[in-house]
Amino acid sequence: MIDAAAAGTAGVSVLIVEGRALYRDALAALLDGFPGFTVVGTAADVLEAVHACRRLCPQVVLLQVQSDADPLEHERAAMAMRAYSPGLISAVILEGPVVTALPGFDCVFTARLDGRELARELWQIIARRTHEEAHIRREIGGRTITAREGQILLLVAEGLSNKEIAGRTGIGLQTVKNHVSHLLEKLSLEDRTQLALYVQSSDRSEEERT
C-alpha cells in the first residue's frame, strides 16, 4: 500500500521515458493512478529525458528500454539526468532477458511486473532512500542534505578532488561539481576547506553527545 501522506500532498514526482507513444501514455496513466505518485512529464528518448530533468527536476525517472539497447548511452544519460536532479532515483523497465543491474541506474525491473508490483517496488526503493538520507542527516548534524551529498561531503573532508570523488562514487564529474555547489549553498559555506571543517566540527559534536 502506497502512503500518499508520507510522499507529501503532491506525491513523488515521476518522469516516464518510453519511445512508443501508446506504451508511454499507458505507463504514465497507470503509475499516476497509484496514491503517492505524480507523473510530472513524459519523454520519448533519453535526450528528451535529460532536457525534461533540467526543466522538471523529478524525483524518479522510469525508463523503458529494449534488451539490445546501448548500455553506455543509457549510463551517460543517467549521469546527465542526475546533474539536473541530484538525488534522482533512476529505474529501468527492461524488455527481454532479466538482468539484476545496469550501469548508472538504481534498479532494474522486468517488463513482466504488473502495475501494482511496479508501484510497490518503486515505493520500497523510495522508502529505503529516504531512510538513508535521514541517517546521513543525523551523522552530519541534522542539516537537510541528501544521502549522495552526505557521501560527497565526507569525501571532500578526506581531501579528495572532484575528479577523485567522481571515480570513487561512479558518477559524472559535472554531477560532483553540482553536488559540491549545492552543499556550499545549503550549509552557507564558502569553499571546500570550510566543508571539511564543518564535517570535523560535526564529528566532534557527535562524540561529545555520546
PDB file of C-alpha atoms in Angstrom:
ATOM      1  CA  MET A   1       0.000   0.000   0.000  1.00  0.00           C
ATOM      2  CA  ILE A   2       1.403   3.428  -1.004  1.00  0.00           C
ATOM      3  CA  ASP A   3       1.273   6.003   1.769  1.00  0.00           C
ATOM      4  CA  ALA A   4       0.458   9.254  -0.041  1.00  0.00           C
ATOM      5  CA  ALA A   5       0.881  11.314   3.125  1.00  0.00           C
ATOM      6  CA  ALA A   6       4.451  10.128   3.520  1.00  0.00           C
ATOM      7  CA  ALA A   7       5.193  11.309  -0.002  1.00  0.00           C
ATOM      8  CA  GLY A   8       3.688  14.736   0.533  1.00  0.00           C
ATOM      9  CA  THR A   9       0.425  16.038  -0.859  1.00  0.00           C
ATOM     10  CA  ALA A  10       1.803  16.217  -4.414  1.00  0.00           C
ATOM     11  CA  GLY A  11       3.284  12.743  -4.274  1.00  0.00           C
ATOM     12  CA  VAL A  12       6.660  11.576  -5.553  1.00  0.00           C
ATOM     13  CA  SER A  13       7.317  13.234  -8.914  1.00  0.00           C
ATOM     14  CA  VAL A  14       7.985  10.786 -11.763  1.00  0.00           C
ATOM     15  CA  LEU A  15       9.222  11.204 -15.347  1.00  0.00           C
ATOM     16  CA  ILE A  16       8.286   8.408 -17.786  1.00  0.00           C
ATOM     17  CA  VAL A  17      10.662   7.658 -20.693  1.00  0.00           C
ATOM     18  CA  GLU A  18       9.358   5.379 -23.464  1.00  0.00           C
ATOM     19  CA  GLY A  19       9.747   5.595 -27.226  1.00  0.00           C
ATOM     20  CA  ARG A  20       6.326   4.217 -28.112  1.00  0.00           C
ATOM     21  CA  ALA A  21       3.570   6.767 -27.526  1.00  0.00           C
ATOM     22  CA  LEU A  22       0.882   4.205 -26.705  1.00  0.00           C
ATOM     23  CA  TYR A  23       3.046   2.423 -24.101  1.00  0.00           C
ATOM     24  CA  ARG A  24       4.333   5.743 -22.741  1.00  0.00           C
ATOM     25  CA  ASP A  25       0.849   7.141 -22.177  1.00  0.00           C
ATOM     26  CA  ALA A  26      -0.400   3.854 -20.707  1.00  0.00           C
ATOM     27  CA  LEU A  27       2.505   3.624 -18.252  1.00  0.00           C
ATOM     28  CA  ALA A  28       2.064   7.262 -17.223  1.00  0.00           C
ATOM     29  CA  ALA A  29      -1.672   6.793 -16.657  1.00  0.00           C
ATOM     30  CA  LEU A  30      -1.111   3.566 -14.732  1.00  0.00           C
ATOM     31  CA  LEU A  31       1.509   4.965 -12.350  1.00  0.00           C
ATOM     32  CA  ASP A  32      -0.304   8.277 -11.952  1.00  0.00           C
ATOM     33  CA  GLY A  33      -3.283   6.303 -10.713  1.00  0.00           C
ATOM     34  CA  PHE A  34      -1.476   4.999  -7.636  1.00  0.00           C
ATOM     35  CA  PRO A  35      -1.541   7.114  -4.452  1.00  0.00           C
ATOM     36  CA  GLY A  36       1.837   8.628  -3.646  1.00  0.00           C
ATOM     37  CA  PHE A  37       2.974   9.141  -7.266  1.00  0.00           C
ATOM     38  CA  THR A  38       2.562  12.119  -9.584  1.00  0.00           C
ATOM     39  CA  VAL A  39       3.725  11.798 -13.192  1.00  0.00           C
ATOM     40  CA  VAL A  40       5.092  15.255 -13.994  1.00  0.00           C
ATOM     41  CA  GLY A  41       6.146  14.549 -17.564  1.00  0.00           C
ATOM     42  CA  THR A  42       6.992  12.080 -20.292  1.00  0.00           C
ATOM     43  CA  ALA A  43       9.818  11.779 -22.826  1.00  0.00           C
ATOM     44  CA  ALA A  44      10.258   9.744 -26.000  1.00  0.00           C
ATOM     45  CA  ASP A  45      14.011   9.101 -25.606  1.00  0.00           C
ATOM     46  CA  VAL A  46      16.949   9.705 -23.292  1.00  0.00           C
ATOM     47  CA  LEU A  47      17.840  13.058 -24.877  1.00  0.00           C
ATOM     48  CA  GLU A  48      14.333  14.342 -24.225  1.00  0.00           C
ATOM     49  CA  ALA A  49      14.588  12.882 -20.717  1.00  0.00           C
ATOM     50  CA  VAL A  50      17.734  14.883 -19.956  1.00  0.00           C
ATOM     51  CA  HIS A  51      16.038  18.122 -21.056  1.00  0.00           C
ATOM     52  CA  ALA A  52      12.930  17.203 -19.063  1.00  0.00           C
ATOM     53  CA  CYS A  53      15.026  16.624 -15.926  1.00  0.00           C
ATOM     54  CA  ARG A  54      16.538  20.058 -16.345  1.00  0.00           C
ATOM     55  CA  ARG A  55      13.066  21.588 -16.553  1.00  0.00           C
ATOM     56  CA  LEU A  56      11.094  19.437 -14.117  1.00  0.00           C
ATOM     57  CA  CYS A  57      13.655  18.074 -11.587  1.00  0.00           C
ATOM     58  CA  PRO A  58      11.721  14.821 -10.998  1.00  0.00           C
ATOM     59  CA  GLN A  59      12.472  12.599  -8.019  1.00  0.00           C
ATOM     60  CA  VAL A  60      12.167   9.400 -10.073  1.00  0.00           C
ATOM     61  CA  VAL A  61      12.865   8.620 -13.740  1.00  0.00           C
ATOM     62  CA  LEU A  62      11.288   5.419 -15.066  1.00  0.00           C
ATOM     63  CA  LEU A  63      12.886   4.370 -18.345  1.00  0.00           C
ATOM     64  CA  GLN A  64      11.606   1.515 -20.507  1.00  0.00           C
ATOM     65  CA  VAL A  65      14.306   0.016 -22.763  1.00  0.00           C
ATOM     66  CA  GLN A  66      14.823  -2.940 -25.038  1.00  0.00           C
ATOM     67  CA  SER A  67      17.373  -5.593 -24.084  1.00  0.00           C
ATOM     68  CA  ASP A  68      19.556  -4.731 -27.112  1.00  0.00           C
ATOM     69  CA  ALA A  69      19.816  -1.023 -26.208  1.00  0.00           C
ATOM     70  CA  ASP A  70      23.286   0.522 -25.871  1.00  0.00           C
ATOM     71  CA  PRO A  71      24.088   0.391 -22.121  1.00  0.00           C
ATOM     72  CA  LEU A  72      26.784   3.083 -22.423  1.00  0.00           C
ATOM     73  CA  GLU A  73      24.308   5.542 -23.944  1.00  0.00           C
ATOM     74  CA  HIS A  74      21.866   4.982 -21.114  1.00  0.00           C
ATOM     75  CA  GLU A  75      24.581   5.192 -18.442  1.00  0.00           C
ATOM     76  CA  ARG A  76      25.650   8.574 -19.810  1.00  0.00           C
ATOM     77  CA  ALA A  77      22.032   9.692 -19.898  1.00  0.00           C
ATOM     78  CA  ALA A  78      21.534   8.640 -16.277  1.00  0.00           C
ATOM     79  CA  MET A  79      24.550  10.709 -15.216  1.00  0.00           C
ATOM     80  CA  ALA A  80      23.312  13.703 -17.226  1.00  0.00           C
ATOM     81  CA  MET A  81      19.862  13.476 -15.639  1.00  0.00           C
ATOM     82  CA  ARG A  82      21.386  13.408 -12.151  1.00  0.00           C
ATOM     83  CA  ALA A  83      23.324  16.574 -12.966  1.00  0.00           C
ATOM     84  CA  TYR A  84      19.985  18.386 -13.095  1.00  0.00           C
ATOM     85  CA  SER A  85      18.211  16.321 -10.423  1.00  0.00           C
ATOM     86  CA  PRO A  86      20.664  15.473  -7.596  1.00  0.00           C
ATOM     87  CA  GLY A  87      19.314  12.593  -5.545  1.00  0.00           C
ATOM     88  CA  LEU A  88      17.369  11.277  -8.547  1.00  0.00           C
ATOM     89  CA  ILE A  89      16.209   7.648  -8.391  1.00  0.00           C
ATOM     90  CA  SER A  90      16.634   6.133 -11.858  1.00  0.00           C
ATOM     91  CA  ALA A  91      14.781   2.923 -12.684  1.00  0.00           C
ATOM     92  CA  VAL A  92      14.661   0.784 -15.829  1.00  0.00           C
ATOM     93  CA  ILE A  93      11.895  -1.460 -17.091  1.00  0.00           C
ATOM     94  CA  LEU A  94      13.808  -3.920 -19.247  1.00  0.00           C
ATOM     95  CA  GLU A  95      12.144  -5.847 -22.043  1.00  0.00           C
ATOM     96  CA  GLY A  96      13.961  -9.097 -22.716  1.00  0.00           C
ATOM     97  CA  PRO A  97      16.316 -11.294 -20.645  1.00  0.00           C
ATOM     98  CA  VAL A  98      16.284 -10.479 -16.945  1.00  0.00           C
ATOM     99  CA  VAL A  99      19.378  -8.723 -15.558  1.00  0.00           C
ATOM    100  CA  THR A 100      19.931  -7.572 -11.999  1.00  0.00           C
ATOM    101  CA  ALA A 101      21.672  -4.263 -12.724  1.00  0.00           C
ATOM    102  CA  LEU A 102      22.516  -1.717 -15.401  1.00  0.00           C
ATOM    103  CA  PRO A 103      25.383   0.791 -15.001  1.00  0.00           C
ATOM    104  CA  GLY A 104      24.165   4.203 -13.903  1.00  0.00           C
ATOM    105  CA  PHE A 105      20.727   3.062 -12.709  1.00  0.00           C
ATOM    106  CA  ASP A 106      19.467   2.382  -9.213  1.00  0.00           C
ATOM    107  CA  CYS A 107      17.223  -0.553 -10.101  1.00  0.00           C
ATOM    108  CA  VAL A 108      16.064  -2.752 -12.964  1.00  0.00           C
ATOM    109  CA  PHE A 109      12.545  -4.135 -13.272  1.00  0.00           C
ATOM    110  CA  THR A 110      11.295  -6.825 -15.606  1.00  0.00           C
ATOM    111  CA  ALA A 111       8.543  -5.885 -18.051  1.00  0.00           C
ATOM    112  CA  ARG A 112       6.522  -8.787 -16.636  1.00  0.00           C
ATOM    113  CA  LEU A 113       5.703  -6.802 -13.483  1.00  0.00           C
ATOM    114  CA  ASP A 114       2.110  -5.694 -13.203  1.00  0.00           C
ATOM    115  CA  GLY A 115       1.241  -2.127 -12.214  1.00  0.00           C
ATOM    116  CA  ARG A 116       0.695  -2.830  -8.533  1.00  0.00           C
ATOM    117  CA  GLU A 117       4.007  -4.708  -8.229  1.00  0.00           C
ATOM    118  CA  LEU A 118       5.846  -1.902 -10.019  1.00  0.00           C
ATOM    119  CA  ALA A 119       4.375   0.739  -7.681  1.00  0.00           C
ATOM    120  CA  ARG A 120       5.228  -1.365  -4.624  1.00  0.00           C
ATOM    121  CA  GLU A 121       8.817  -1.987  -5.773  1.00  0.00           C
ATOM    122  CA  LEU A 122       9.343   1.686  -6.547  1.00  0.00           C
ATOM    123  CA  TRP A 123       7.934   2.724  -3.203  1.00  0.00           C
ATOM    124  CA  GLN A 124      10.273   0.351  -1.356  1.00  0.00           C
ATOM    125  CA  ILE A 125      13.248   1.936  -3.127  1.00  0.00           C
ATOM    126  CA  ILE A 126      11.988   5.424  -2.281  1.00  0.00           C
ATOM    127  CA  ALA A 127      11.470   4.456   1.361  1.00  0.00           C
ATOM    128  CA  ARG A 128      14.967   2.976   1.556  1.00  0.00           C
ATOM    129  CA  ARG A 129      16.480   6.129   0.034  1.00  0.00           C
ATOM    130  CA  THR A 130      14.517   8.281   2.478  1.00  0.00           C
ATOM    131  CA  HIS A 131      15.841   6.215   5.385  1.00  0.00           C
ATOM    132  CA  GLU A 132      19.417   6.572   4.090  1.00  0.00           C
ATOM    133  CA  GLU A 133      19.020  10.326   3.746  1.00  0.00           C
ATOM    134  CA  ALA A 134      17.706  10.629   7.298  1.00  0.00           C
ATOM    135  CA  HIS A 135      20.660   8.601   8.565  1.00  0.00           C
ATOM    136  CA  ILE A 136      23.137  10.855   6.778  1.00  0.00           C
ATOM    137  CA  ARG A 137      21.436  13.982   8.134  1.00  0.00           C
ATOM    138  CA  ARG A 138      21.885  12.769  11.683  1.00  0.00           C
ATOM    139  CA  GLU A 139      25.527  11.913  11.127  1.00  0.00           C
ATOM    140  CA  ILE A 140      26.465  15.379   9.893  1.00  0.00           C
ATOM    141  CA  GLY A 141      24.467  17.418  12.350  1.00  0.00           C
ATOM    142  CA  GLY A 142      20.885  17.371  11.173  1.00  0.00           C
ATOM    143  CA  ARG A 143      21.227  19.597   8.114  1.00  0.00           C
ATOM    144  CA  THR A 144      18.930  18.855   5.192  1.00  0.00           C
ATOM    145  CA  ILE A 145      21.147  17.192   2.591  1.00  0.00           C
ATOM    146  CA  THR A 146      20.706  14.031   0.559  1.00  0.00           C
ATOM    147  CA  ALA A 147      22.493  10.737   1.074  1.00  0.00           C
ATOM    148  CA  ARG A 148      24.624  11.350  -2.024  1.00  0.00           C
ATOM    149  CA  GLU A 149      25.541  14.845  -0.849  1.00  0.00           C
ATOM    150  CA  GLY A 150      26.475  13.391   2.529  1.00  0.00           C
ATOM    151  CA  GLN A 151      28.747  10.860   0.819  1.00  0.00           C
ATOM    152  CA  ILE A 152      30.411  13.571  -1.243  1.00  0.00           C
ATOM    153  CA  LEU A 153      30.764  15.825   1.792  1.00  0.00           C
ATOM    154  CA  LEU A 154      32.686  13.117   3.631  1.00  0.00           C
ATOM    155  CA  LEU A 155      34.948  12.562   0.601  1.00  0.00           C
ATOM    156  CA  VAL A 156      35.638  16.304   0.354  1.00  0.00           C
ATOM    157  CA  ALA A 157      36.610  16.197   4.027  1.00  0.00           C
ATOM    158  CA  GLU A 158      39.097  13.433   3.172  1.00  0.00           C
ATOM    159  CA  GLY A 159      40.777  15.860   0.756  1.00  0.00           C
ATOM    160  CA  LEU A 160      39.682  14.199  -2.499  1.00  0.00           C
ATOM    161  CA  SER A 161      39.383  16.295  -5.660  1.00  0.00           C
ATOM    162  CA  ASN A 162      36.194  16.394  -7.720  1.00  0.00           C
ATOM    163  CA  LYS A 163      37.770  14.035 -10.248  1.00  0.00           C
ATOM    164  CA  GLU A 164      38.776  11.593  -7.500  1.00  0.00           C
ATOM    165  CA  ILE A 165      35.286  11.740  -5.997  1.00  0.00           C
ATOM    166  CA  ALA A 166      33.761  11.009  -9.409  1.00  0.00           C
ATOM    167  CA  GLY A 167      36.000   7.955  -9.733  1.00  0.00           C
ATOM    168  CA  ARG A 168      35.232   6.757  -6.194  1.00  0.00           C
ATOM    169  CA  THR A 169      31.444   7.132  -6.479  1.00  0.00           C
ATOM    170  CA  GLY A 170      30.983   6.224 -10.153  1.00  0.00           C
ATOM    171  CA  ILE A 171      29.095   9.423 -11.011  1.00  0.00           C
ATOM    172  CA  GLY A 172      29.989  12.128 -13.524  1.00  0.00           C
ATOM    173  CA  LEU A 173      32.465  14.912 -12.819  1.00  0.00           C
ATOM    174  CA  GLN A 174      29.898  17.630 -13.537  1.00  0.00           C
ATOM    175  CA  THR A 175      27.454  15.924 -11.168  1.00  0.00           C
ATOM    176  CA  VAL A 176      30.095  16.025  -8.409  1.00  0.00           C
ATOM    177  CA  LYS A 177      30.671  19.733  -9.071  1.00  0.00           C
ATOM    178  CA  ASN A 178      26.924  20.357  -8.851  1.00  0.00           C
ATOM    179  CA  HIS A 179      26.703  18.495  -5.536  1.00  0.00           C
ATOM    180  CA  VAL A 180      29.624  20.478  -4.079  1.00  0.00           C
ATOM    181  CA  SER A 181      27.995  23.753  -5.167  1.00  0.00           C
ATOM    182  CA  HIS A 182      24.686  22.702  -3.606  1.00  0.00           C
ATOM    183  CA  LEU A 183      26.462  21.771  -0.375  1.00  0.00           C
ATOM    184  CA  LEU A 184      28.209  25.133  -0.154  1.00  0.00           C
ATOM    185  CA  GLU A 185      24.893  26.903  -0.690  1.00  0.00           C
ATOM    186  CA  LYS A 186      22.887  24.716   1.714  1.00  0.00           C
ATOM    187  CA  LEU A 187      25.439  24.914   4.500  1.00  0.00           C
ATOM    188  CA  SER A 188      26.194  28.636   3.913  1.00  0.00           C
ATOM    189  CA  LEU A 189      29.884  27.931   3.410  1.00  0.00           C
ATOM    190  CA  GLU A 190      32.382  29.487   1.005  1.00  0.00           C
ATOM    191  CA  ASP A 191      34.861  26.805  -0.049  1.00  0.00           C
ATOM    192  CA  ARG A 192      35.975  23.172   0.257  1.00  0.00           C
ATOM    193  CA  THR A 193      38.137  23.927   3.282  1.00  0.00           C
ATOM    194  CA  GLN A 194      35.069  25.129   5.182  1.00  0.00           C
ATOM    195  CA  LEU A 195      33.202  21.986   4.114  1.00  0.00           C
ATOM    196  CA  ALA A 196      35.967  19.847   5.613  1.00  0.00           C
ATOM    197  CA  LEU A 197      35.963  21.892   8.820  1.00  0.00           C
ATOM    198  CA  TYR A 198      32.182  21.537   9.024  1.00  0.00           C
ATOM    199  CA  VAL A 199      32.477  17.747   8.954  1.00  0.00           C
ATOM    200  CA  GLN A 200      35.181  17.799  11.621  1.00  0.00           C
ATOM    201  CA  SER A 201      33.047  20.056  13.822  1.00  0.00           C
ATOM    202  CA  SER A 202      30.017  17.783  13.372  1.00  0.00           C
ATOM    203  CA  ASP A 203      32.116  14.739  14.291  1.00  0.00           C
ATOM    204  CA  ARG A 204      33.339  16.428  17.489  1.00  0.00           C
ATOM    205  CA  SER A 205      29.783  17.401  18.431  1.00  0.00           C
ATOM    206  CA  GLU A 206      28.644  13.809  17.899  1.00  0.00           C
ATOM    207  CA  GLU A 207      31.481  12.480  20.094  1.00  0.00           C
ATOM    208  CA  GLU A 208      30.585  14.920  22.878  1.00  0.00           C
ATOM    209  CA  ARG A 209      26.954  13.786  22.809  1.00  0.00           C
ATOM    210  CA  THR A 210      27.994  10.130  23.122  1.00  0.00           C
TER     211      THR A 210
END
